[in-house]
Coordinates of C-alpha atoms in Angstrom, one line a residue:
Chain Y
M1 CA 99.7 117.2 105.2
C2 CA 98.9 113.4 105.4
E3 CA 100.0 110.2 104.3
L4 CA 97.6 107.7 102.4
L5 CA 97.7 104.1 102.0
G6 CA 95.2 101.9 100.2
M7 CA 95.0 98.0 98.9
S8 CA 92.7 96.5 96.1
A9 CA 93.4 92.6 95.7
N10 CA 91.8 89.8 94.1
V11 CA 92.0 87.4 97.1
P12 CA 91.9 88.4 100.8
T13 CA 95.3 89.6 101.5
D14 CA 96.7 91.2 104.7
I15 CA 98.7 94.6 104.7
C16 CA 100.9 94.1 107.5
F17 CA 104.1 94.5 105.2
S18 CA 102.9 98.0 103.8
F19 CA 101.3 99.2 107.2
S20 CA 104.6 98.8 108.8
G21 CA 106.3 101.0 106.4
L22 CA 103.5 103.7 107.0
V23 CA 103.3 103.6 110.7
K24 CA 107.4 104.8 110.8
R25 CA 106.1 108.0 109.3
G26 CA 103.8 108.5 111.8
G27 CA 106.3 110.1 114.1
E28 CA 109.4 108.5 113.3
T29 CA 110.7 108.7 109.6
G30 CA 107.9 111.1 109.1
P31 CA 106.0 113.6 111.1
H32 CA 102.6 112.3 110.5
K33 CA 102.0 112.1 114.5
D34 CA 98.6 113.6 114.6
G35 CA 96.7 110.1 114.7
W36 CA 96.1 107.4 112.4
G37 CA 93.5 104.9 111.1
I38 CA 92.8 101.7 109.0
A39 CA 89.5 100.1 107.4
F40 CA 89.3 96.9 106.1
Y41 CA 86.5 95.4 104.2
E42 CA 85.8 91.7 104.6
G43 CA 83.2 90.9 101.8
V44 CA 80.5 93.3 102.3
G45 CA 81.2 93.6 106.2
Y46 CA 83.7 96.6 107.3
R47 CA 85.7 97.3 110.3
E48 CA 88.1 100.3 111.0
F49 CA 90.6 101.0 113.8
R50 CA 91.5 104.4 114.4
D51 CA 93.5 106.1 117.0
P52 CA 94.4 110.0 118.0
N53 CA 97.8 108.8 119.1
P54 CA 100.7 109.0 116.9
S55 CA 100.9 105.4 115.1
V56 CA 104.4 104.9 115.9
D57 CA 103.4 104.4 120.0
S58 CA 100.1 103.2 119.3
E59 CA 99.1 99.9 120.9
I60 CA 96.2 99.6 118.3
A61 CA 98.7 100.0 115.6
K62 CA 101.1 97.4 117.1
L63 CA 98.2 95.0 116.9
I64 CA 97.5 95.8 113.1
Q65 CA 101.3 95.4 112.5
R66 CA 101.1 91.9 113.8
Y67 CA 98.0 90.4 113.3
P68 CA 97.1 89.6 109.9
I69 CA 93.5 90.8 108.9
K70 CA 92.7 89.4 105.6
S71 CA 91.0 91.9 103.1
K72 CA 90.4 92.5 99.4
T73 CA 90.3 96.3 99.9
V74 CA 92.0 98.5 102.5
I75 CA 92.3 102.4 103.4
S76 CA 94.5 103.8 105.8
H77 CA 95.7 107.0 106.6
I78 CA 98.3 108.9 109.1
R79 CA 97.3 112.5 110.1
Q80 CA 99.4 115.5 110.1
A81 CA 96.7 118.1 111.4
N82 CA 96.0 121.2 109.7
V83 CA 92.1 122.0 109.9
G84 CA 90.8 120.7 112.9
E85 CA 92.2 119.7 116.3
I86 CA 93.7 116.4 117.0
C87 CA 90.9 114.2 118.5
L88 CA 89.0 110.9 117.1
E89 CA 86.5 112.4 115.5
N90 CA 88.7 114.2 113.3
T91 CA 90.6 111.0 112.7
H92 CA 90.6 109.4 109.3
P93 CA 89.2 107.0 107.5
F94 CA 85.4 108.4 107.6
S95 CA 82.8 106.4 106.9
R96 CA 79.1 106.4 106.1
E97 CA 76.6 103.9 105.0
L98 CA 74.9 104.3 101.2
W99 CA 72.9 101.8 99.4
G100 CA 73.3 99.3 102.1
R101 CA 77.2 99.4 101.7
Y102 CA 79.9 101.1 103.8
W103 CA 81.9 103.7 102.2
S104 CA 85.1 104.6 103.5
Y105 CA 87.5 107.8 102.7
A106 CA 90.7 109.1 103.6
H107 CA 92.0 112.6 102.3
N108 CA 95.8 114.0 101.7
G109 CA 95.8 117.9 101.4
Q110 CA 93.8 121.0 102.7
L111 CA 90.9 122.7 101.1
E112 CA 91.0 126.5 101.4
E113 CA 88.4 127.7 103.9
S114 CA 86.8 130.6 102.4
K115 CA 85.9 128.3 99.5
T116 CA 84.6 125.2 101.1
H117 CA 81.0 126.2 102.1
F118 CA 79.3 122.9 101.8
P119 CA 75.8 122.9 102.1
A120 CA 74.3 120.5 104.8
S121 CA 73.1 117.6 103.4
F122 CA 72.0 114.0 103.7
Y123 CA 75.1 113.4 105.6
L124 CA 76.7 115.7 108.0
P125 CA 80.3 115.8 109.3
V126 CA 80.3 114.8 113.4
G127 CA 84.4 116.4 113.4
T128 CA 85.7 120.0 112.3
T129 CA 88.0 118.8 109.6
D130 CA 87.5 120.1 105.8
S131 CA 88.1 116.2 104.6
E132 CA 85.0 115.2 106.2
Q133 CA 83.0 117.8 104.9
A134 CA 84.2 117.3 101.6
F135 CA 83.3 113.6 102.1
C136 CA 79.9 114.4 103.1
W137 CA 79.5 116.3 100.2
L138 CA 80.8 114.0 97.7
L139 CA 78.6 111.0 99.0
A140 CA 75.5 113.1 98.8
Q141 CA 76.1 113.9 95.1
I142 CA 77.0 110.3 94.5
R143 CA 73.4 109.6 96.4
L144 CA 71.7 112.1 94.6
N145 CA 72.8 111.5 90.8
F146 CA 73.2 107.9 90.8
T147 CA 71.5 104.7 92.0
D148 CA 72.6 101.4 93.5
Q149 CA 72.3 99.9 90.2
C150 CA 74.5 102.2 88.3
A151 CA 77.5 101.3 86.2
I152 CA 81.0 101.8 87.4
G153 CA 81.8 103.9 84.1
P154 CA 79.4 106.9 84.6
L155 CA 79.8 106.8 88.5
S156 CA 83.7 107.2 88.2
Q157 CA 83.6 109.9 85.6
A158 CA 81.1 111.8 87.5
L159 CA 83.4 110.9 90.7
H160 CA 86.1 112.5 88.6
Q161 CA 84.6 116.0 88.2
W162 CA 83.6 116.3 91.6
C163 CA 87.1 115.6 92.6
E164 CA 88.2 118.1 90.0
Q165 CA 85.9 120.6 91.6
L166 CA 87.5 119.9 94.9
R167 CA 91.0 120.0 93.7
S168 CA 89.9 123.8 92.5
K169 CA 89.8 124.6 96.2
G170 CA 93.3 123.3 97.2
V171 CA 94.9 120.2 97.6
F172 CA 92.9 116.8 97.4
N173 CA 94.7 113.4 97.2
M174 CA 91.8 111.0 98.1
L175 CA 91.2 107.4 98.8
L176 CA 87.6 106.4 98.5
S177 CA 86.0 102.7 98.7
N178 CA 82.5 100.6 98.9
G179 CA 84.3 97.7 99.4
D180 CA 84.3 96.7 95.7
Y181 CA 85.7 99.5 94.2
L182 CA 89.1 101.6 95.1
F183 CA 89.0 105.2 93.7
A184 CA 92.0 106.9 93.9
Y185 CA 92.4 110.5 93.2
C186 CA 95.6 112.4 92.5
S187 CA 95.8 116.2 93.1
T188 CA 99.5 116.5 94.0
K189 CA 101.1 113.1 95.1
L190 CA 99.7 109.5 94.8
S191 CA 101.5 106.3 93.7
W192 CA 101.1 102.5 93.0
I193 CA 102.4 99.2 92.2
T194 CA 100.8 96.0 91.2
R195 CA 102.2 92.8 92.3
E196 CA 101.7 89.7 90.6
A197 CA 103.3 86.6 89.4
P198 CA 106.4 86.1 89.2
F199 CA 106.5 87.6 92.7
G200 CA 109.9 89.2 93.9
E201 CA 111.3 90.6 97.0
A202 CA 110.3 93.8 98.3
Q203 CA 112.6 96.2 101.0
L204 CA 110.6 98.7 102.8
S205 CA 112.2 102.4 102.9
D206 CA 111.2 103.2 106.2
V207 CA 112.4 100.4 108.3
E208 CA 114.7 97.7 107.9
M209 CA 112.2 95.0 106.8
K210 CA 112.1 92.7 103.7
V211 CA 109.5 90.3 102.5
D212 CA 109.4 87.6 99.9
F213 CA 106.0 87.5 98.1
K214 CA 106.7 84.5 96.5
E215 CA 106.3 82.7 99.9
E216 CA 103.1 84.7 100.9
T217 CA 101.2 84.3 97.6
T218 CA 99.6 82.1 94.9
P219 CA 100.5 82.6 91.2
H220 CA 96.8 84.1 91.0
D221 CA 97.4 86.7 93.0
V222 CA 97.1 90.4 92.1
V223 CA 97.7 93.0 94.7
T224 CA 97.8 96.7 94.1
V225 CA 98.9 99.2 97.0
I226 CA 98.8 102.9 96.5
A227 CA 100.5 105.2 98.6
T228 CA 101.3 109.1 99.0
Q229 CA 104.8 108.1 98.6
P230 CA 106.3 104.6 97.5
L231 CA 106.9 102.2 100.5
T232 CA 109.6 100.2 98.9
D233 CA 113.2 101.7 97.5
N234 CA 113.5 98.1 95.1
E235 CA 110.2 98.4 93.0
A236 CA 109.3 100.5 90.4
W237 CA 105.9 102.4 91.5
N238 CA 103.7 104.1 88.8
T239 CA 102.9 107.5 89.4
I240 CA 98.9 109.0 89.3
L241 CA 99.2 112.2 87.7
P242 CA 97.5 115.7 89.0
G243 CA 93.8 115.4 88.4
E244 CA 93.7 111.8 87.4
L245 CA 91.4 109.6 88.7
V246 CA 92.3 105.7 88.8
V247 CA 89.4 103.3 89.8
F248 CA 90.8 99.8 90.9
K249 CA 88.8 96.4 91.4
E250 CA 90.3 92.9 92.5
G251 CA 93.9 94.7 92.2
R252 CA 93.4 95.8 88.5
V253 CA 92.7 99.4 87.0
V254 CA 89.3 99.2 85.6
E255 CA 88.8 102.9 84.9
R256 CA 91.0 105.9 84.4
F257 CA 90.2 109.7 83.7
L258 CA 92.8 112.1 83.1
K259 CA 92.3 115.9 84.3
N260 CA 90.1 118.2 82.5
T261 CA 91.9 119.4 79.6
A262 CA 89.9 122.7 79.7
E263 CA 92.2 123.9 82.5
Chain L
M1 CA 70.6 84.7 122.0
C2 CA 73.4 87.0 122.9
E3 CA 74.1 89.3 125.8
L4 CA 74.6 93.2 125.8
L5 CA 76.7 95.3 128.0
G6 CA 76.6 99.1 128.3
M7 CA 78.3 101.8 130.5
S8 CA 77.4 105.6 130.9
A9 CA 79.6 107.6 133.4
N10 CA 80.2 111.2 134.2
V11 CA 84.0 110.9 133.7
P12 CA 85.9 109.1 130.8
T13 CA 85.9 105.5 132.5
D14 CA 87.9 102.5 131.2
I15 CA 85.5 99.2 131.1
C16 CA 88.4 96.5 131.3
F17 CA 86.8 94.9 134.5
S18 CA 83.2 94.4 133.1
F19 CA 84.3 93.5 129.9
S20 CA 87.0 90.9 131.1
G21 CA 83.5 89.2 132.5
L22 CA 81.5 89.5 129.4
V23 CA 84.4 87.9 126.9
K24 CA 84.4 84.7 129.3
R25 CA 80.9 84.3 128.6
G26 CA 81.8 84.4 124.7
G27 CA 82.5 80.8 124.4
E28 CA 83.9 79.5 127.9
T29 CA 81.3 80.6 130.7
G30 CA 78.4 81.0 128.1
P31 CA 77.7 80.1 124.5
H32 CA 78.0 83.5 122.9
K33 CA 80.7 82.5 120.7
D34 CA 79.8 84.1 117.3
G35 CA 81.3 87.3 117.3
W36 CA 81.4 90.3 119.7
G37 CA 81.8 94.2 119.3
I38 CA 82.4 97.1 121.5
A39 CA 82.1 100.7 120.7
F40 CA 83.6 103.8 122.5
Y41 CA 82.3 107.3 122.8
E42 CA 85.4 110.0 123.3
G43 CA 83.6 113.5 122.9
V44 CA 81.8 113.3 120.1
G45 CA 84.4 110.8 118.6
Y46 CA 83.6 107.1 118.2
R47 CA 85.1 103.9 117.3
E48 CA 84.1 100.3 117.4
F49 CA 86.1 97.2 117.6
R50 CA 84.1 94.3 116.2
D51 CA 85.4 90.6 115.4
P52 CA 83.0 87.6 114.1
N53 CA 85.7 85.2 116.2
P54 CA 84.8 84.0 119.5
S55 CA 85.8 86.6 122.0
V56 CA 87.5 84.2 124.5
D57 CA 89.8 83.6 121.4
S58 CA 89.8 87.1 120.0
E59 CA 93.6 89.0 119.5
I60 CA 91.3 92.1 119.5
A61 CA 89.6 91.3 122.7
K62 CA 92.8 90.6 124.4
L63 CA 93.7 94.2 123.4
I64 CA 90.5 95.9 124.8
Q65 CA 90.8 93.8 128.2
R66 CA 94.4 95.0 128.6
Y67 CA 94.6 98.4 127.0
P68 CA 92.3 101.3 128.8
I69 CA 90.0 103.3 126.8
K70 CA 88.5 105.9 128.7
S71 CA 84.8 106.9 127.5
K72 CA 81.9 108.4 129.4
T73 CA 79.3 106.0 127.0
V74 CA 80.1 102.4 126.0
I75 CA 78.0 99.6 123.9
S76 CA 79.1 96.1 124.0
H77 CA 77.9 92.9 122.6
I78 CA 78.4 89.5 122.5
R79 CA 76.6 87.3 119.8
Q80 CA 75.1 83.6 119.5
A81 CA 73.7 83.8 116.2
N82 CA 69.8 83.0 115.3
V83 CA 69.0 85.2 112.3
G84 CA 72.1 85.8 109.7
E85 CA 75.2 83.9 109.3
I86 CA 78.6 84.5 111.5
C87 CA 80.4 87.3 109.5
L88 CA 81.4 90.7 109.9
E89 CA 78.5 92.5 108.7
N90 CA 76.3 90.8 111.1
T91 CA 78.5 91.8 114.1
H92 CA 77.0 94.3 116.7
P93 CA 77.0 96.8 117.4
F94 CA 75.9 99.0 114.4
S95 CA 76.4 102.3 113.7
R96 CA 75.1 105.2 111.7
E97 CA 75.3 109.0 111.5
L98 CA 72.3 111.0 112.5
W99 CA 72.1 114.9 112.9
G100 CA 76.0 114.9 112.8
R101 CA 76.7 112.5 115.6
Y102 CA 77.5 108.9 115.4
W103 CA 74.6 106.6 116.7
S104 CA 75.4 103.2 118.1
Y105 CA 73.1 100.2 118.9
A106 CA 73.1 96.5 119.4
H107 CA 70.3 94.1 120.0
N108 CA 69.8 90.7 122.2
G109 CA 66.7 88.6 121.1
Q110 CA 65.2 87.7 117.8
L111 CA 62.3 89.2 116.2
E112 CA 59.7 87.0 114.2
E113 CA 60.3 87.3 110.6
S114 CA 57.2 87.2 109.3
K115 CA 56.3 90.4 111.3
T116 CA 59.6 92.4 110.3
H117 CA 59.0 94.0 107.1
F118 CA 60.5 97.1 107.3
P119 CA 60.4 99.3 104.6
A120 CA 63.3 100.7 102.9
S121 CA 64.5 104.0 104.4
F122 CA 67.2 106.6 104.7
Y123 CA 69.2 104.0 106.1
L124 CA 69.7 100.4 104.8
P125 CA 70.9 97.2 106.6
V126 CA 74.4 96.2 105.3
G127 CA 74.1 92.8 107.1
T128 CA 71.2 90.2 107.0
T129 CA 70.2 90.3 110.7
D130 CA 66.8 91.1 112.0
S131 CA 68.8 93.2 114.5
E132 CA 70.0 95.8 112.0
Q133 CA 67.1 96.1 110.0
A134 CA 65.2 97.2 113.3
F135 CA 68.1 99.9 114.2
C136 CA 68.0 101.1 110.8
W137 CA 63.9 101.6 111.2
L138 CA 64.4 103.1 114.5
L139 CA 66.9 105.6 113.5
A140 CA 64.7 106.7 110.4
Q141 CA 61.6 107.1 112.8
I142 CA 63.9 109.6 115.0
R143 CA 64.9 111.2 111.7
L144 CA 61.7 111.7 110.5
N145 CA 60.0 112.7 113.6
F146 CA 62.5 114.7 115.7
T147 CA 65.0 117.5 114.8
D148 CA 68.8 117.9 116.5
Q149 CA 67.4 120.4 118.8
C150 CA 64.5 118.0 120.6
A151 CA 64.1 117.6 124.1
I152 CA 65.0 114.5 125.6
G153 CA 62.0 113.8 127.1
P154 CA 59.5 113.5 124.0
L155 CA 62.2 111.9 122.1
S156 CA 62.5 109.2 124.8
Q157 CA 58.6 108.8 125.0
A158 CA 58.5 108.1 121.2
L159 CA 61.5 106.0 121.2
H160 CA 59.6 103.8 124.1
Q161 CA 56.5 103.5 122.1
W162 CA 58.7 102.4 118.8
C163 CA 60.6 99.6 121.0
E164 CA 57.3 98.6 122.4
Q165 CA 56.1 97.9 118.8
L166 CA 59.2 96.0 118.1
R167 CA 58.6 94.1 121.4
S168 CA 55.3 92.9 120.0
K169 CA 57.2 91.0 117.2
G170 CA 59.4 89.3 119.6
V171 CA 62.0 89.6 122.1
F172 CA 64.1 92.8 121.8
N173 CA 66.5 93.9 124.4
M174 CA 68.3 96.9 123.2
L175 CA 71.2 99.4 124.1
L176 CA 70.9 102.7 121.8
S177 CA 73.6 105.8 122.1
N178 CA 74.3 108.9 120.6
G179 CA 77.3 109.7 122.9
D180 CA 75.7 111.8 125.4
Y181 CA 72.5 109.7 126.4
L182 CA 72.2 105.7 126.6
F183 CA 68.9 104.3 126.0
A184 CA 68.3 100.8 127.6
Y185 CA 65.2 99.1 126.7
C186 CA 64.1 95.7 128.1
S187 CA 61.9 92.9 126.5
T188 CA 63.2 89.9 128.9
K189 CA 66.2 90.6 130.7
L190 CA 68.6 93.7 131.2
S191 CA 69.9 94.6 134.7
W192 CA 71.9 97.7 136.0
I193 CA 74.2 99.1 138.8
T194 CA 75.5 102.6 139.3
R195 CA 78.8 102.7 141.3
E196 CA 79.5 105.9 143.2
A197 CA 81.2 107.0 146.5
P198 CA 81.2 105.3 149.0
F199 CA 83.1 102.9 146.6
G200 CA 83.7 99.4 147.5
E201 CA 85.0 95.9 146.0
A202 CA 83.6 94.1 143.2
Q203 CA 83.9 90.4 142.2
L204 CA 83.5 89.4 138.7
S205 CA 81.1 85.9 138.4
D206 CA 82.6 84.5 135.4
V207 CA 86.1 84.7 136.2
E208 CA 88.5 85.2 139.5
M209 CA 88.8 88.7 139.0
K210 CA 88.5 91.4 141.7
V211 CA 88.5 95.2 141.9
D212 CA 88.7 97.9 144.5
F213 CA 87.0 100.7 142.7
K214 CA 88.1 103.0 145.7
E215 CA 91.6 102.9 144.1
E216 CA 90.3 103.5 140.5
T217 CA 88.0 106.6 141.2
T218 CA 87.5 110.0 142.7
P219 CA 84.9 110.5 145.2
H220 CA 82.6 112.5 142.2
D221 CA 82.9 109.7 139.9
V222 CA 79.4 108.2 138.9
V223 CA 79.5 105.1 136.5
T224 CA 76.4 102.8 135.5
V225 CA 76.8 99.5 134.1
I226 CA 74.2 97.7 132.2
A227 CA 74.3 94.1 131.4
T228 CA 71.7 91.3 130.4
Q229 CA 72.7 89.5 133.3
P230 CA 74.5 90.6 136.5
L231 CA 78.4 90.6 135.7
T232 CA 79.3 90.8 139.7
D233 CA 78.0 88.5 142.4
N234 CA 78.6 90.6 145.3
E235 CA 76.5 93.6 144.3
A236 CA 73.0 94.5 144.3
W237 CA 71.9 94.8 140.5
N238 CA 68.6 96.9 139.4
T239 CA 66.5 94.7 137.2
I240 CA 64.9 96.8 134.2
L241 CA 61.4 95.3 133.6
P242 CA 59.8 94.0 130.6
G243 CA 58.6 96.7 128.4
E244 CA 60.6 99.4 130.3
L245 CA 63.0 102.2 128.8
V246 CA 65.5 103.7 131.0
V247 CA 67.7 106.7 129.9
F248 CA 71.2 107.3 131.1
K249 CA 73.0 110.5 131.3
E250 CA 76.6 110.9 132.9
G251 CA 75.8 107.8 134.9
R252 CA 72.2 108.9 136.0
V253 CA 68.9 107.8 135.2
V254 CA 67.4 110.8 133.2
E255 CA 64.0 109.5 131.9
R256 CA 62.2 106.2 132.6
F257 CA 58.9 104.7 131.1
L258 CA 57.2 101.7 131.9
K259 CA 55.6 99.2 129.6
N260 CA 52.2 100.0 127.9
T261 CA 49.4 99.7 130.5
A262 CA 46.9 98.9 127.6
E263 CA 48.6 95.6 127.0

């Protein structure tokens, strides 16, 4: 399995604090030592840092911890490989361009091999993971069924249904973004917290590190962090339910779909 | 204008030496201070580092200079903006997936605005540069006219013709790669050098830095470096002619097309 980390904020914000907690799980406080990656949106610009080395030892991860890149939307992932060998092309997040925007995606879980024959489509996987196959399939569905002018409601609803299809094939916790919206779908485990005024202190669970957000923010900032498991031990995190899709924009929940009741 | 740097090698090789010369031109020995980027292929895996900050001051560029990432194919670019503002989405190299491989591209030059209406295609630009538009157009031409089983000869010949079309619209020096092949097209200025046994010493032009390749290599290594202007001042570089496309694989020239004689 793996761990996911996402951020949605209304002002460009650095993720150094949360990322410092996550990387410890990449070989120190957690077993996720088969690579890691992080994607930042800066306006419509996009950059990723990915490394097949364990995050606790990675020179590049050290840079990300100390060099604050300000972004409104971030997706990060630390990997414990199941399907697909440990190599750069199997390292999340994955990205493709759709409608002149970069779409980024990371997956935690595993889909049953016998159930995951995805027909070749517009987007093809480069690596050998079930995760990247599912991403290419999802993005092709969006491309085939919507346009760049579509409203977020119908798009989110359709995405929820496609994620439900993927959940029926195994474990499918996912973060997906086009820079504006951050889609968080839970199959088994995913939590989030929104920090806003009045800001307080937070203490990481995985490393002796504390931050006083009052000193780092303005009263108008709204910053939501999403993670497989809560990263702090003195704050109350919200749980996303199995089968639930929560859509964030500028740090706020804008859409929410519960699991199919027909189950 | 901008400067290009590329590498094609038969063994995974780091580009720290050449890159150290190039970054000095990004605001110190050269005026190319409007961002920089570098893309590495590791097998079919791909990663890029891009930064809209000047390369001489960039924390990320410092990491690339001291942290040897071994790759057989590299494309790098330092930018002096003409079309498109200075921001991440306008920072080269650009990349897209085609046939389950990442294709990477960087451009030096400028196309005349009135002559560069590219119809919307399979691939859409995210930023506002003429460079990215030309890349999306080129990649769509490849996708429409070839398959992933095509031979390199006909593909290179067609690519040469499309580059000639772009050259007729302005200045179009370009590096393009799918990881296996590195395509270098010259409109005004592009040089290359192949280093192989017996290896010697090289001295950078832009900074007091010397390397003895004998100590860094094995007798079977073949490493070709391509650059807008020679990066060393004690070696003989080859000039690519205007209108010429040279295709490298594993450090060797495998295809070569001269400018259209009909001109």
